[in-house]
Structure formats: structure tokens, C-alpha cells
Amino acid sequence: MLWLIPALPFFSALILIVGGRSLSKAAVSVIACGSMGLAAAITLVLGWQFLQGGENAVAQHLWSWIQSGGFNAGIDLRLDALSLAFVFVITFVGFLIHVYSTGYMAEDADFSRFFACMNLFVGAMLMLVLADNLLLLYFGWEGVGLCSYLLIGFWYKDPANGYAARKAFIVTRVGDTAMAIALFMLFQHTGSLQIQTILSGAPELWSTGNETVVLIAFLLLGGAVGKSAQLPLQTWLPDAMAGPTPVSALIHAATMVTAGVYLIARTHVLFALAPTAQTAVAIVGAITLLLAGCSALVQTDIKRVLAYSTISQIGYMFLALGVGAWSAAIFHFVTHAFFKALLFMGAGAVIVAMHHEQDMFKMGGLRKQLPAVFWVFLIGSASLSAIPFITSGFYSKDQIVWLAWSSAQGHSAYWVIAIAGAFLTAMYTFRMVFLTFYGEPRGHHHPHTPGNSMMIPLYILAACSTLAGFVELPHTMGHFTLFSDFLQPVLPAVHLVQESAALEWTSQLLAAGLTFLGIYIAWVWVIKKPDGMLRFSQMPFMQWLRAYWFTGWAFDAAYNELFVHPFVRTARMNRKDIVDRIYTTLARIMQWCHDMLARTQSGLLRWYIMGVVIGAVLILSVLIWRVYV
Amino acid sequence: MTLAGILFTLGLVSMLIRRNMIFMLLSVEVMLNAAGLAFIVASSHWGQPDGQVMFMFILAMAAAEVSVGLALILQLYHQLKTLDSDAASRMTG
């Protein structure tokens, strides 16, 4: 039954690709959402059986894909606790987003193309997380990249969207190349791409810190960094917001961008063998979460705030992976998928209500006009900024904050960064909330509350992003570890070096206090004294800093200078392609030979006779020479 | 045999230096007969009949060749009003 989960979205995508144009919008919605709903239902059933069965993994061999010498790759699916967590989020959140999209995209002319791409994406993503060998995983990995490209550039008539799509595709390609090299190296050294074979064989093959395994882990990290929009390949995600909002919710918040987290968690044995690479994971996560948090603080586009926030939250997951808190990272992935999808779809509802206005400075005062959207958005924001006790974000993020310090690979510097990130998160989140929903209406629109197909998924996700946190409670509050116990067979538990409850309390209280401080500052900034803040931000240094953060730490400009411009220059210099020269020269030599030969055809009969005679003499002399000499 | 060689060379040289088509045709005939002579000499030298048979073929071939060649020359003369072979040089590469 496992094969049905990815097969259903693929099948639905196939129907929509082939016959989408002749189907009515209602039929397209039923096919797309129905396949997703069925997949989600099957996941629930399988998940229940899985939990009842008590086995560590369910594997299914469908057929052999490639067989060549010692190389053997099959279409093998494997469901264990880690992939079950991902499959559940992908199908369940994916289903809700599909339902929401039927409302969001209702007016769009390319309705069926949209759902074809969405279903294809979900299918590829499910292949990614269910794959039992790295080649199939890579297939899913590239499949989601392709769908991401197609959906970012969905409104292809605007060249800017096409540019954003190409940028996303090319930047992630950098990481994908690193990952492909990692796969080659893994095959070269272990002779297999089966994940389980590699994971069980690696500790015997390599000692801890072996150069090869460190290199492989770094290359895998490169792939993860590209897909998950972490430093230094994070620049594509803010631009990816050019796509429709459900796409941002599904691909660029809930699922695809966390593929990097999945990859690292999946190959955690390799990272455990390569402490340098694992430290690099933590450092990448820590720096990214800070940088993206600062950038989110000054954005004006509501979706870009959420995009930077996504980068920052995935930074938390990387930090957790880097300190060996594997299950904490996956836990944060699950809660993040809920509340970030909720926020994106809430933002989408606002955007639709404002007639596709995305600038927060043209919104304001929507609390009274869109009360339902306001409340779900507030719940999502509370979860994102980790308001204590009542939100899922609190439980998942605080776990990471605490483990960043107390884990064996942890460090107090990580903890400081994580807590500063929590402060930034609260600040930018509530700046967004206050700008959008409070104050006086600044736009000239008349917002209308979205329909049920958009609101019901929001209610469900709002409930999830509150309740999902209670499956894992910290030591200080009951020490309830359902989620990490569930992941125990796949991911080892974190090694704690500090188990002081007092310190943990301090950490949690400090994080909570900073969260509230951040909200207060956002309130002062946006509502209480906007004039004072305006004056503050008019200071030259602040203005400079604002512009700097606004462009995402000017990474785009730097990459343009470093890579794009030199490349364009080289391309321009090489306009008459050097390689082409060889071929044109060859053609020219041929042309010359032809001219020479053509000139011998003079039309004078006697010349031809002469030619025949000379030829005959030559052939005869050669023959005679061969025979007699 | 020497006579055959001399005859062949004469024919060849005269074909190369004459521009009159009729003379060129004659030279071809001379060369053919030189080859025929060589065949006959060789066959009588080795006592084999093959050379004689071959000469018969050459005679028949020469007759056919002369008729085709003369027809071509006639046509050429109709077109160009001359027998100069260099005049028919419009087919150049």
C-alpha cells in the first residue's frame, strides 16, 4: 500500500497534464485534492499500522530501475519514523494547501496547469522522503527542484517571475552538483547507494574524522544548503516569492526547503563520523538564522518577511542538526510546517482580500475588516515567535535553544545566537502583524473575507500549530517525549552534557522574556511611536543598515559582482566561440580544397586527358615499383 | 612490341597537342590499334589464342566508339560551328 502514497499525486498530475485543459475547474479541484486527500488518508492508515506493528521500518521493492555491473538501483520505498514524519506533513499539509489553492487560484486561467505542477511536486517530494536508495532520493530531489522552477515562474508573462524561477533553479543547482559528487564518492567507497547499507557500513569503513567521510559530509551539506536556502546559497528563496502564495506555503515553507534537513537527518551517521562537517552545519545554521532574521526585520513585502523567516527557521533546524539534536530538528520541521504554511496562507488570504497588494505599508487596520484571518494569522505568528506554553513553536524552538548549549556538541555561542534569533523572530513577526492588521487602513481597497475553501484549511492548521507542540515537552515541564521516542529507532538521542534544570529554566525564561521584549519593541516601533522610530531610522547609519538588510546583506550584489558579471563578461568576450573557431576553420579548409579542385575543372578537354595520363602513369609506376623493387 | 609502344605514344602525344576533334578521334584510333597490336604480338609470343580474341573485341569496340564519337563531333559542330575542342569549355567548375 506504501507505493500508493507517491503514486496517487503522480497519477493525478498525469491526468491533469494530459487532459487538464478539457476538464472543468471543479473536476480539476476534485482530482487534485482528491488524490491528495486519499494519499493523506493512506498515510494515516499506514502510520497507524506502523505504530501498532512495532517494526522499525516497512520497505517495499517495486521494481529494478537500473542494473549495471555492481551497481543496482531499484524503485525501493522505505517507511520509517523519520520518513513517516515527513510523509505525514507532506500529505496532510499538502492536502490542506491544495484545498486552499482551489479558492486562491479560482480566478486563474491556468487552473489545471497549477494543480498539475502541485501534484507533481507532492509526488516528487514523497519519492524524496520515501526513497530507500540515494539515487531515487536524488530523483525526487531534482523533481521537486523542477516543480519549484515551474511554479515560481507560474505567471510566466512577467519576465521578473521567469528570472526568479531561473535564479532559484540555478542557485540550487550549485548545491545539487555538490550532492551528486557526494553520491559518486559514496558509491565509489561503499559500492552501494542503498541508504541502509551505507549507514550500517560507514562506521566500519571510516574512522571518525576520516578525510573522505568529512569531504562527503561537506558535499552533502552543500546539497542541503542549496535546497534549504542556507548561507551561502540562501539568495534564491526571497525571490522565489514571485510564485503564487500556495506555492510559497507548500514548497518554500513547509516541504521542499526542508529537504536539506531531511537529507542531513537521513545521513546522520556520516555526519556523526565527520565532526568538522557537523560543526559546519551548526555554524551555517546559526549564522543563517541571524542574518535572515535581521533581513526579515526591514522588509516591506509581507511574503518576503515570511521568506526570510523561513530561512531563519530552517537555520534553527540546521543548528539543531549540527549539535546532534536530530529529533529536535525534525520536531521543529513539523511545527514549522504547520505554522509557516498557516502564515503563508493567511498572508495569501490578506493578499487576495487586498486585490494582490503585498506591500505591508499599504495594508493596516485589517483586524476589523478580516477578523477571521486576523485570528488565525495571530495564532501562526504567536507560534512562529514562540509565545510560551500555548504555541507549538515554543516547544520546538526552545528545545533547540536549550540543546544548542547543553548538547555534547553544543556551545554557549550557539545558545546566544539562538536566543538572539528568538528575539529577532518575535520582533519581525509582530512588526508584520501590527503593520498588517493594526493602525489605520493605508490602502484604498475594500477587503473581502475569503471563501470557505480558503478559511477551513487555515482553521485546521491553526489548531495544528497550537496542538502539535504538546507531543514533546521539555524536562522542566513534565518531560514528555512522545516525538523523540517515536524517532528513536532512526535518529539517536542527543547527548546532554548539562542537565541542570535551573539552567534550563533560565534559558527558557530568558527566551520567553526576549520574545515578549521583541513584541513590545515591535509594538512601540509600529503603533506607539512610529514617528520616533521614523526619526531613528532616518539616521544615516540606520538608513544604510536598513538598505543593507533590505537587500539580504547584499548577497545578491556580491554574487552579481563575483559570479554573474564575470561570467557575462567572459561570455561576451567569447562571443565568437573559441571552440567554434576550430569548426569554422575546418569548414574553411574544406572550402579552400573545394575551390582548388573546382579550378581543375577547366572545361578544356586536353587538360582532362592530361590528367588521365598522369594518373595512369602514376598508378603504373606505383604498380611496377611494387612488383619489381 | 616496340612498334606498338611507339604507335601508342604517337597517338597519345597527337591527342594532347591537336585541337581538332577529328584528329583527336584519329589519335584515339591509333592508340587502340597500338594496344591491339600489343595483344597480337603477346599472343603469338606465348602461343595463346586469347590475344587474338581480344583484338576482335577491340575492333568491334573501336567501330562502335568511332560511330558514337563521330555523332558527337557532328552535334558539336552544329552547336559551335567549329571543330576546336577548346571551344567547348563552358562546363567549368
XYZ file of C-alpha atoms in Angstrom:
722
model
C 0.000 0.000 0.000
C 3.016 2.229 0.531
C 3.508 2.743 -3.185
C 0.087 4.357 -3.429
C 1.183 7.383 -1.453
C 3.533 8.814 -4.097
C 1.653 7.140 -6.947
C -1.619 8.961 -6.295
C -0.273 12.505 -6.753
C 1.775 11.352 -9.751
C -1.288 9.775 -11.298
C -3.384 12.852 -10.700
C -0.623 15.038 -12.174
C -0.584 12.778 -15.229
C -4.336 13.161 -15.709
C -4.111 16.910 -15.329
C -1.170 17.234 -17.686
C -2.807 15.134 -20.369
C -6.408 16.179 -20.063
C -6.376 19.214 -17.821
C -7.472 21.640 -20.478
C -10.676 19.826 -21.250
C -11.674 19.399 -17.599
C -13.781 21.897 -15.735
C -12.302 23.700 -12.755
C -14.480 21.697 -10.398
C -13.240 18.432 -11.911
C -9.624 19.585 -11.657
C -10.144 20.502 -7.998
C -11.718 17.159 -7.241
C -8.946 15.209 -8.948
C -6.107 17.218 -7.419
C -7.497 17.480 -3.893
C -8.988 14.012 -4.001
C -5.669 12.375 -4.803
C -4.002 14.369 -2.036
C -6.748 13.539 0.429
C -6.510 9.846 -0.418
C -2.742 9.949 -0.022
C -3.155 11.639 3.350
C -5.731 9.053 4.419
C -3.453 6.203 3.347
C -0.639 7.826 5.277
C -2.782 7.924 8.382
C -3.741 4.276 7.979
C -0.168 3.204 7.290
C 1.115 5.359 10.121
C -1.353 3.733 12.479
C -0.335 0.249 11.324
C 3.289 1.275 11.626
C 2.855 2.450 15.205
C 0.884 -0.681 16.064
C 3.269 -3.029 14.305
C 6.269 -2.056 16.353
C 8.641 -2.646 13.472
C 11.351 -0.155 12.752
C 10.734 0.167 9.063
C 8.459 -1.012 6.292
C 10.195 -1.496 2.967
C 8.702 -2.155 -0.424
C 10.574 -3.141 -3.545
C 8.600 -2.091 -6.613
C 10.919 -2.875 -9.482
C 14.540 -2.668 -10.519
C 15.381 0.628 -12.068
C 18.993 0.456 -13.137
C 21.155 -2.650 -13.045
C 24.664 -2.380 -14.340
C 27.543 -4.475 -13.096
C 27.829 -3.982 -9.377
C 25.506 -1.029 -9.493
C 21.961 -1.703 -8.540
C 19.252 0.853 -8.029
C 15.655 -0.093 -7.576
C 12.446 1.764 -7.058
C 12.517 0.910 -3.385
C 10.355 2.654 -0.865
C 11.046 2.579 2.811
C 8.889 3.941 5.574
C 10.457 4.514 8.945
C 9.767 7.010 11.690
C 11.706 9.816 10.031
C 10.079 9.425 6.635
C 6.698 8.908 8.279
C 7.001 12.318 9.952
C 7.842 13.880 6.587
C 5.220 11.960 4.638
C 2.597 12.925 7.155
C 3.437 16.608 6.892
C 3.702 16.496 3.105
C 0.405 14.763 2.504
C -1.575 16.394 5.291
C -0.352 19.983 4.903
C -0.183 19.428 1.156
C -3.829 18.388 1.127
C -4.860 21.490 3.077
C -2.851 23.711 0.761
C -4.450 22.072 -2.267
C -7.895 22.763 -0.845
C -6.861 26.321 -0.119
C -5.498 26.713 -3.640
C -8.844 25.864 -5.179
C -10.044 29.095 -3.618
C -6.888 31.096 -4.139
C -6.437 30.218 -7.798
C -10.159 30.170 -8.645
C -9.849 33.116 -10.983
C -6.717 31.906 -12.715
C -6.872 30.855 -16.334
C -4.195 28.182 -15.914
C -6.020 26.372 -13.150
C -5.211 22.869 -14.317
C -1.549 23.623 -15.043
C -1.187 24.899 -11.495
C -2.613 21.756 -9.963
C -0.670 19.519 -12.310
C 2.562 21.108 -11.094
C 1.462 20.985 -7.463
C 0.603 17.301 -7.664
C 3.800 16.546 -9.495
C 5.667 18.356 -6.762
C 3.996 16.386 -3.996
C 4.725 13.136 -5.815
C 8.386 14.023 -6.250
C 8.677 15.150 -2.648
C 7.167 11.891 -1.440
C 9.654 9.976 -3.586
C 12.402 12.012 -1.965
C 11.454 11.129 1.579
C 10.381 7.547 0.892
C 13.377 6.598 -1.233
C 15.436 3.726 0.062
C 18.419 4.498 -2.120
C 20.191 7.760 -2.717
C 19.639 7.693 -6.470
C 15.880 7.614 -6.038
C 16.228 10.297 -3.408
C 18.169 12.344 -5.926
C 15.412 11.754 -8.448
C 12.889 13.212 -6.033
C 15.345 15.950 -5.149
C 15.600 17.092 -8.754
C 11.883 16.560 -9.299
C 10.972 18.990 -6.558
C 13.551 21.421 -7.939
C 11.893 21.241 -11.338
C 8.419 21.782 -9.893
C 9.721 24.638 -7.801
C 11.051 26.204 -11.002
C 7.768 25.662 -12.814
C 5.700 27.095 -10.004
C 7.864 30.123 -9.181
C 7.612 31.067 -12.813
C 3.944 30.140 -12.908
C 2.878 33.614 -14.007
C 5.444 33.494 -16.753
C 4.193 36.535 -18.582
C 6.080 38.782 -16.203
C 9.795 38.449 -17.040
C 10.701 39.112 -13.394
C 8.962 35.881 -12.378
C 10.879 33.961 -15.001
C 14.085 35.485 -13.712
C 13.224 34.491 -10.144
C 12.483 30.958 -11.299
C 15.764 30.690 -13.167
C 17.640 32.084 -10.194
C 16.083 29.539 -7.852
C 16.891 26.752 -10.282
C 20.484 27.761 -10.904
C 21.383 28.572 -7.300
C 20.031 25.266 -6.042
C 21.849 23.562 -8.901
C 25.130 24.600 -7.270
C 24.192 22.585 -4.223
C 22.821 19.722 -6.274
C 26.136 19.359 -8.058
C 27.912 19.031 -4.736
C 25.386 16.414 -3.720
C 25.827 14.468 -6.949
C 29.588 14.359 -6.332
C 28.878 13.139 -2.808
C 26.773 10.322 -4.247
C 29.545 9.344 -6.666
C 32.053 9.264 -3.838
C 29.726 7.234 -1.645
C 29.264 4.712 -4.405
C 32.972 4.582 -5.083
C 33.793 3.860 -1.470
C 30.874 1.763 -0.303
C 29.862 0.198 -3.610
C 26.217 0.866 -2.963
C 23.698 3.652 -2.907
C 21.276 1.861 -0.599
C 20.871 4.212 2.330
C 20.711 1.460 4.925
C 23.795 -0.289 3.530
C 25.736 2.941 3.604
C 24.604 3.884 7.091
C 25.401 0.487 8.557
C 28.650 0.109 6.627
C 30.049 3.574 7.191
C 31.274 3.163 10.794
C 33.298 0.080 9.778
C 34.643 1.707 6.656
C 35.714 5.002 8.106
C 37.071 6.062 11.440
C 35.764 9.260 12.958
C 37.217 12.274 11.222
C 38.458 10.332 8.205
C 39.152 12.753 5.373
C 36.912 11.005 2.855
C 33.879 10.945 5.066
C 34.436 14.569 6.039
C 34.562 15.520 2.376
C 31.412 13.527 1.606
C 29.600 15.081 4.546
C 30.630 18.551 3.392
C 29.380 17.846 -0.126
C 26.086 16.565 1.251
C 25.904 19.701 3.337
C 26.411 21.671 0.130
C 23.373 19.979 -1.383
C 21.338 20.579 1.741
C 22.397 24.208 1.903
C 21.282 24.801 -1.665
C 17.902 23.182 -1.247
C 17.197 24.629 2.168
C 18.292 28.150 1.277
C 21.018 28.400 3.881
C 24.117 30.519 3.795
C 25.728 30.968 1.289
C 23.057 29.797 -1.182
C 20.090 31.455 0.505
C 19.574 34.199 -2.086
C 17.036 32.365 -4.189
C 14.304 31.938 -1.590
C 13.179 35.598 -1.162
C 12.901 35.914 -4.933
C 11.011 32.651 -5.102
C 8.088 34.533 -3.583
C 7.229 35.545 -7.133
C 5.163 32.381 -7.351
C 1.550 32.093 -6.212
C 1.178 32.132 -2.427
C 0.051 28.481 -2.032
C 3.282 27.546 -3.784
C 5.248 29.546 -1.256
C 3.335 27.844 1.517
C 3.791 24.322 0.182
C 7.192 24.369 -1.468
C 9.065 27.265 0.034
C 7.931 26.909 3.610
C 6.534 23.538 4.553
C 8.194 20.874 2.465
C 10.812 21.345 -0.245
C 13.097 23.727 1.607
C 13.273 21.267 4.467
C 14.582 18.564 2.152
C 18.074 19.615 3.239
C 17.142 18.941 6.852
C 15.819 15.552 5.802
C 18.983 14.741 3.880
C 21.245 15.526 6.809
C 18.999 13.711 9.283
C 18.866 10.737 6.903
C 22.637 10.547 6.575
C 23.262 11.462 10.204
C 25.688 8.569 10.593
C 28.051 10.180 8.097
C 27.815 13.492 9.880
C 28.451 11.823 13.207
C 31.621 10.383 11.658
C 32.634 13.822 10.412
C 32.598 16.177 13.390
C 34.046 19.021 11.307
C 31.173 18.851 8.868
C 28.673 18.633 11.671
C 30.124 21.727 13.288
C 29.872 23.402 9.907
C 26.171 22.502 9.820
C 25.658 24.168 13.176
C 27.659 27.253 12.183
C 25.824 27.590 8.873
C 22.509 27.320 10.693
C 23.477 29.777 13.402
C 24.769 32.446 11.024
C 21.874 31.994 8.645
C 19.243 32.345 11.326
C 20.762 35.626 12.463
C 21.279 37.110 9.003
C 17.847 36.144 7.771
C 16.260 37.402 10.980
C 17.857 40.825 10.503
C 16.734 40.929 6.873
C 13.189 39.988 7.791
C 13.122 42.963 10.118
C 13.196 45.567 7.369
C 11.224 44.002 4.523
C 8.101 45.736 3.269
C 6.635 42.851 1.276
C 4.676 40.545 3.563
C 5.760 37.448 1.658
C 9.411 38.420 1.777
C 9.198 38.747 5.564
C 7.886 35.206 5.656
C 10.552 34.041 3.201
C 13.380 35.399 5.347
C 11.644 33.992 8.370
C 11.617 30.586 6.691
C 15.338 30.829 6.022
C 15.862 31.777 9.625
C 13.730 28.933 10.990
C 15.489 26.395 8.794
C 18.654 27.882 10.246
C 17.337 26.711 13.623
C 16.834 23.233 12.226
C 20.371 23.174 10.872
C 21.658 24.372 14.210
C 19.818 21.520 15.905
C 21.227 19.021 13.391
C 24.682 20.477 13.915
C 24.619 19.930 17.653
C 23.337 16.391 17.246
C 19.794 17.156 18.364
C 18.351 15.238 15.425
C 14.852 14.748 16.695
C 14.614 18.382 17.823
C 15.313 19.461 14.239
C 12.593 17.174 12.895
C 10.219 18.332 15.601
C 10.832 21.933 14.612
C 10.312 20.930 10.990
C 6.862 19.558 11.809
C 5.700 22.524 13.848
C 7.286 24.943 11.392
C 5.476 23.281 8.511
C 2.190 23.853 10.314
C 2.618 27.424 11.401
C 4.563 28.662 8.397
C 2.038 27.163 5.986
C -0.616 28.808 8.115
C 1.178 32.157 7.956
C 1.748 31.978 4.226
C -1.839 31.034 3.548
C -3.031 33.711 5.939
C -0.842 36.201 4.105
C -2.308 34.838 0.887
C -5.793 35.473 2.209
C -4.776 39.045 3.042
C -3.202 39.465 -0.383
C -6.327 38.222 -2.130
C -8.502 40.421 0.065
C -6.332 43.406 -0.836
C -6.543 42.627 -4.545
C -2.974 41.325 -4.836
C -1.310 44.021 -2.817
C 1.741 42.655 -0.996
C 3.214 45.814 0.498
C 2.502 45.877 4.221
C 2.716 49.659 4.264
C -0.347 49.746 2.074
C -2.331 47.489 4.396
C -3.108 48.246 8.040
C -6.269 48.118 10.063
C -7.286 44.757 8.662
C -8.093 43.425 12.145
C -11.627 44.723 11.958
C -12.160 44.026 8.304
C -10.808 40.487 8.239
C -11.311 39.247 11.804
C -11.161 35.549 10.945
C -7.919 35.925 9.014
C -6.553 38.090 11.790
C -7.079 35.450 14.448
C -5.531 32.583 12.513
C -2.657 34.798 11.453
C -2.139 35.804 15.073
C -2.041 32.154 16.118
C 0.546 31.443 13.437
C 2.600 34.467 14.434
C 2.447 33.514 18.087
C 3.728 30.091 17.159
C 6.483 31.498 14.971
C 7.657 33.865 17.684
C 7.346 31.074 20.271
C 4.986 32.563 22.846
C 5.400 30.285 25.865
C 3.166 27.369 26.788
C 0.344 27.780 24.310
C 2.139 27.532 20.984
C 3.886 24.657 19.261
C 6.740 26.902 18.159
C 7.656 27.421 21.775
C 8.173 23.753 22.450
C 10.133 23.035 19.321
C 12.254 26.160 19.273
C 13.020 26.208 22.969
C 14.175 22.654 22.705
C 16.646 23.727 20.033
C 17.732 26.787 22.008
C 18.418 24.718 25.073
C 20.072 21.835 23.244
C 22.289 24.255 21.345
C 24.004 24.771 24.641
C 23.527 21.607 26.595
C 24.253 19.055 23.891
C 27.648 17.407 23.729
C 28.441 19.259 20.518
C 26.754 22.396 21.756
C 28.386 25.660 22.611
C 27.338 28.708 24.557
C 27.871 30.845 21.449
C 25.202 28.841 19.618
C 22.886 29.440 22.521
C 23.499 33.203 22.425
C 22.811 33.285 18.682
C 19.712 31.126 19.013
C 18.307 33.339 21.732
C 19.132 36.499 19.784
C 17.376 34.865 16.841
C 14.320 34.227 19.007
C 14.274 37.915 19.901
C 14.550 38.932 16.244
C 11.858 36.441 15.305
C 9.388 37.907 17.753
C 10.226 41.404 16.603
C 9.837 40.902 12.875
C 6.807 38.674 13.254
C 4.870 41.165 15.277
C 6.092 44.089 13.223
C 4.404 42.269 10.348
C 1.253 41.609 12.380
C 0.993 45.196 13.594
C 1.687 46.676 10.188
C -0.861 44.467 8.511
C -3.703 44.274 10.969
C -3.452 47.261 13.295
C -3.415 51.000 12.891
C -5.309 52.903 10.277
C -6.080 51.422 6.842
C -3.468 52.784 4.483
C -4.672 51.153 1.308
C -7.550 52.196 -0.855
C -9.008 48.753 -1.119
C -12.155 47.238 0.196
C -11.113 43.880 1.530
C -13.473 40.955 1.486
C -13.204 37.844 3.621
C -12.086 34.854 1.573
C -14.375 31.899 0.991
C -14.662 28.703 2.978
C -12.293 26.713 0.787
C -9.553 29.086 1.908
C -10.594 29.593 5.521
C -11.209 25.998 6.615
C -7.625 24.847 5.900
C -6.494 27.873 7.888
C -8.584 26.867 10.907
C -7.253 23.314 10.769
C -3.664 24.497 10.520
C -4.235 26.983 13.334
C -5.382 24.131 15.522
C -2.386 22.036 14.460
C 0.132 24.759 15.082
C -1.154 25.068 18.606
C -1.588 21.404 19.439
C 1.403 19.913 17.624
C 3.682 21.225 20.346
C 2.252 19.059 23.061
C 3.735 15.833 21.746
C 7.107 16.814 23.168
C 7.507 18.701 26.427
C 10.839 19.796 27.885
C 12.431 18.342 31.001
C 11.251 21.228 33.063
C 7.628 20.752 32.114
C 6.708 17.170 32.547
C 9.438 15.671 30.328
C 7.019 14.208 27.855
C 8.949 12.836 24.896
C 6.476 11.211 22.566
C 8.031 12.612 19.420
C 11.669 11.871 20.146
C 10.737 8.379 21.332
C 8.940 7.913 18.059
C 12.081 8.901 16.143
C 14.358 6.908 18.439
C 14.767 3.883 16.100
C 16.068 6.108 13.308
C 17.775 9.015 14.952
C 19.923 8.627 18.037
C 19.090 10.674 21.104
C 21.044 13.793 21.842
C 23.922 13.520 24.309
C 23.466 16.054 27.029
C 26.386 17.390 28.989
C 24.389 19.833 31.045
C 21.306 18.582 32.722
C 20.772 21.317 35.213
C 17.102 22.108 35.484
C 17.906 25.559 36.852
C 19.914 26.438 33.756
C 17.178 25.131 31.515
C 14.642 27.227 33.358
C 16.888 30.250 32.959
C 17.237 29.601 29.260
C 13.506 29.200 28.794
C 12.630 32.241 30.869
C 15.212 34.329 29.055
C 13.900 33.197 25.676
C 10.332 33.920 26.733
C 11.310 37.299 28.139
C 13.165 38.226 24.957
C 10.170 37.130 22.905
C 7.904 39.459 24.816
C 10.507 42.215 24.651
C 10.644 41.759 20.890
C 6.878 42.014 20.637
C 6.924 45.113 22.822
C 9.592 46.768 20.675
C 7.612 45.913 17.552
C 4.560 47.471 19.193
C 6.450 50.642 20.077
C 8.017 50.702 16.647
C 4.856 50.348 14.620
C 1.984 51.544 16.772
C 3.034 53.597 19.743
C 5.694 55.860 18.356
C 6.062 55.403 14.611
C 7.348 58.980 14.337
C 10.139 58.402 16.819
C 11.151 55.239 15.012
C 10.960 57.055 11.745
C 13.402 59.658 13.014
C 15.625 56.913 14.372
C 15.603 55.145 11.056
C 16.347 58.360 9.186
C 19.795 58.495 10.789
C 22.403 57.914 8.097
C 23.825 54.814 9.671
C 20.419 53.283 10.250
C 19.390 54.086 6.733
C 22.477 52.442 5.419
C 21.915 49.423 7.642
C 18.286 49.256 6.568
C 19.190 49.293 2.893
C 21.848 46.691 3.575
C 19.481 44.370 5.385
C 16.700 45.041 2.953
C 18.765 43.505 0.163
C 19.511 40.489 2.336
C 23.009 41.587 3.381
C 23.758 42.489 -0.213
C 24.472 38.888 -1.081
C 22.799 39.326 -4.418
C 25.006 42.265 -5.325
C 28.098 40.396 -4.182
C 27.194 37.326 -6.223
C 26.420 39.506 -9.187
C 29.856 41.065 -8.940
C 31.649 37.830 -8.160
C 29.986 35.351 -10.472
C 27.353 36.772 -12.736
C 29.195 39.762 -14.146
C 32.498 37.992 -14.764
C 30.567 35.213 -16.404
C 28.624 37.596 -18.587
C 31.852 39.408 -19.453
C 33.599 36.207 -20.362
C 30.632 35.177 -22.416
C 30.698 38.490 -24.212
C 34.417 38.241 -24.880
C 33.897 34.777 -26.152
C 31.014 35.774 -28.342
C 32.848 34.235 -31.293
C 33.122 30.953 -29.516
C 36.686 29.692 -29.280
C 35.584 26.131 -29.696
C 33.523 27.226 -32.644
C 36.701 28.532 -34.240
C 38.005 25.014 -34.660
C 34.949 24.010 -36.599
C 34.781 27.140 -38.716
C 38.459 26.682 -39.544
C 37.822 23.111 -40.540
C 34.979 24.254 -42.742
C 37.179 26.926 -44.265
C 39.933 24.440 -45.127
C 37.338 22.253 -46.811
C 36.062 25.242 -48.734
C 39.589 26.018 -49.911
C 40.175 22.445 -51.049
C 36.918 22.600 -52.900
C 37.943 25.804 -54.657
C 41.244 24.275 -55.665
C 39.605 21.172 -57.071
C 36.891 23.175 -58.789
C 39.526 25.157 -60.580
C 40.883 21.990 -62.205
C 37.583 21.551 -63.979
C 38.570 23.990 -66.683
C 36.369 22.642 -69.441
C 39.431 22.099 -71.633
C 39.303 18.527 -72.851
C 43.028 18.211 -73.285
C 43.663 19.056 -69.670
C 41.434 16.184 -68.661
C 43.282 13.841 -70.937
C 46.495 15.067 -69.429
C 45.083 14.336 -66.007
C 44.116 10.833 -67.036
C 47.548 10.242 -68.500
C 49.364 11.485 -65.440
C 47.127 9.378 -63.252
C 47.706 6.304 -65.358
C 51.450 6.871 -65.359
C 51.448 7.296 -61.597
C 49.406 4.165 -60.970
C 51.502 2.151 -63.386
C 54.742 3.331 -61.881
C 53.499 2.521 -58.395
C 52.454 -0.957 -59.550
C 55.742 -1.557 -61.292
C 57.651 -0.261 -58.343
C 55.672 -2.534 -56.020
C 56.256 -5.565 -58.230
C 59.929 -5.131 -59.187
C 61.517 -3.184 -56.387
C 56.214 -4.733 -79.383
C 58.366 -1.674 -79.741
C 56.262 -0.655 -82.727
C 53.156 -0.905 -80.552
C 54.786 1.281 -77.903
C 55.806 3.882 -80.482
C 52.346 3.889 -82.042
C 50.671 4.316 -78.630
C 52.944 7.206 -77.667
C 52.379 8.871 -81.053
C 48.628 8.620 -80.614
C 48.792 9.961 -77.071
C 51.001 12.906 -77.949
C 48.983 13.835 -81.005
C 45.790 13.720 -78.931
C 47.357 16.078 -76.412
C 48.626 18.598 -78.931
C 45.883 18.626 -81.582
C 42.847 20.771 -81.081
C 40.892 19.459 -83.996
C 38.347 16.948 -82.774
C 38.630 14.725 -85.851
C 42.355 14.374 -85.319
C 41.817 13.622 -81.671
C 39.436 10.849 -82.634
C 42.032 9.529 -85.077
C 44.640 9.540 -82.340
C 42.350 7.504 -80.123
C 42.049 5.009 -83.021
C 45.813 4.853 -83.340
C 46.154 4.169 -79.626
C 43.505 1.458 -79.762
C 45.281 -0.238 -82.641
C 48.581 0.024 -80.817
C 47.011 -1.789 -77.922
C 45.549 -4.352 -80.333
C 48.954 -4.890 -81.908
C 50.441 -5.431 -78.477
C 47.818 -8.081 -77.773
C 48.544 -9.933 -81.048
C 52.274 -9.854 -80.505
C 51.922 -11.104 -76.996
C 49.565 -13.916 -78.034
C 51.892 -15.139 -80.782
C 54.817 -14.892 -78.380
C 53.198 -17.149 -75.801
C 51.215 -19.211 -78.301
C 47.915 -18.373 -76.693
C 44.726 -17.526 -78.654
C 43.390 -15.116 -76.014
C 45.201 -12.107 -77.512
C 43.651 -12.685 -80.949
C 40.198 -12.913 -79.402
C 40.851 -9.718 -77.510
C 41.837 -7.942 -80.752
C 38.461 -8.922 -82.260
C 36.760 -7.283 -79.315
C 38.914 -4.193 -79.674
C 37.979 -3.917 -83.362
C 34.277 -4.151 -82.568
C 34.634 -1.671 -79.730
C 36.603 0.736 -81.940
C 33.910 0.626 -84.610
C 31.226 1.452 -82.041
C 33.396 4.128 -80.491
C 34.076 5.799 -83.813
C 30.385 5.925 -84.682
C 29.477 7.460 -81.283
C 32.449 9.831 -81.460
C 31.600 10.992 -84.975
C 27.995 11.577 -83.979
C 29.158 13.680 -81.022
C 31.526 15.661 -83.238
C 28.690 16.320 -85.671
C 26.478 17.599 -82.896
C 29.315 19.721 -81.553
C 29.890 21.201 -84.974
C 26.197 22.037 -85.262
C 26.285 23.837 -81.970
C 29.601 25.623 -82.171
C 30.382 25.849 -85.897
C 33.916 24.722 -85.227
C 35.885 21.586 -84.556
C 38.107 23.181 -81.946
C 37.919 21.178 -78.714
C 38.915 24.192 -76.614
C 35.793 25.995 -77.762
C 33.668 23.517 -75.807
C 34.889 24.782 -72.467
C 31.785 26.250 -70.941
C 31.405 23.474 -68.355
C 33.861 24.779 -65.798
C 33.839 24.304 -62.073
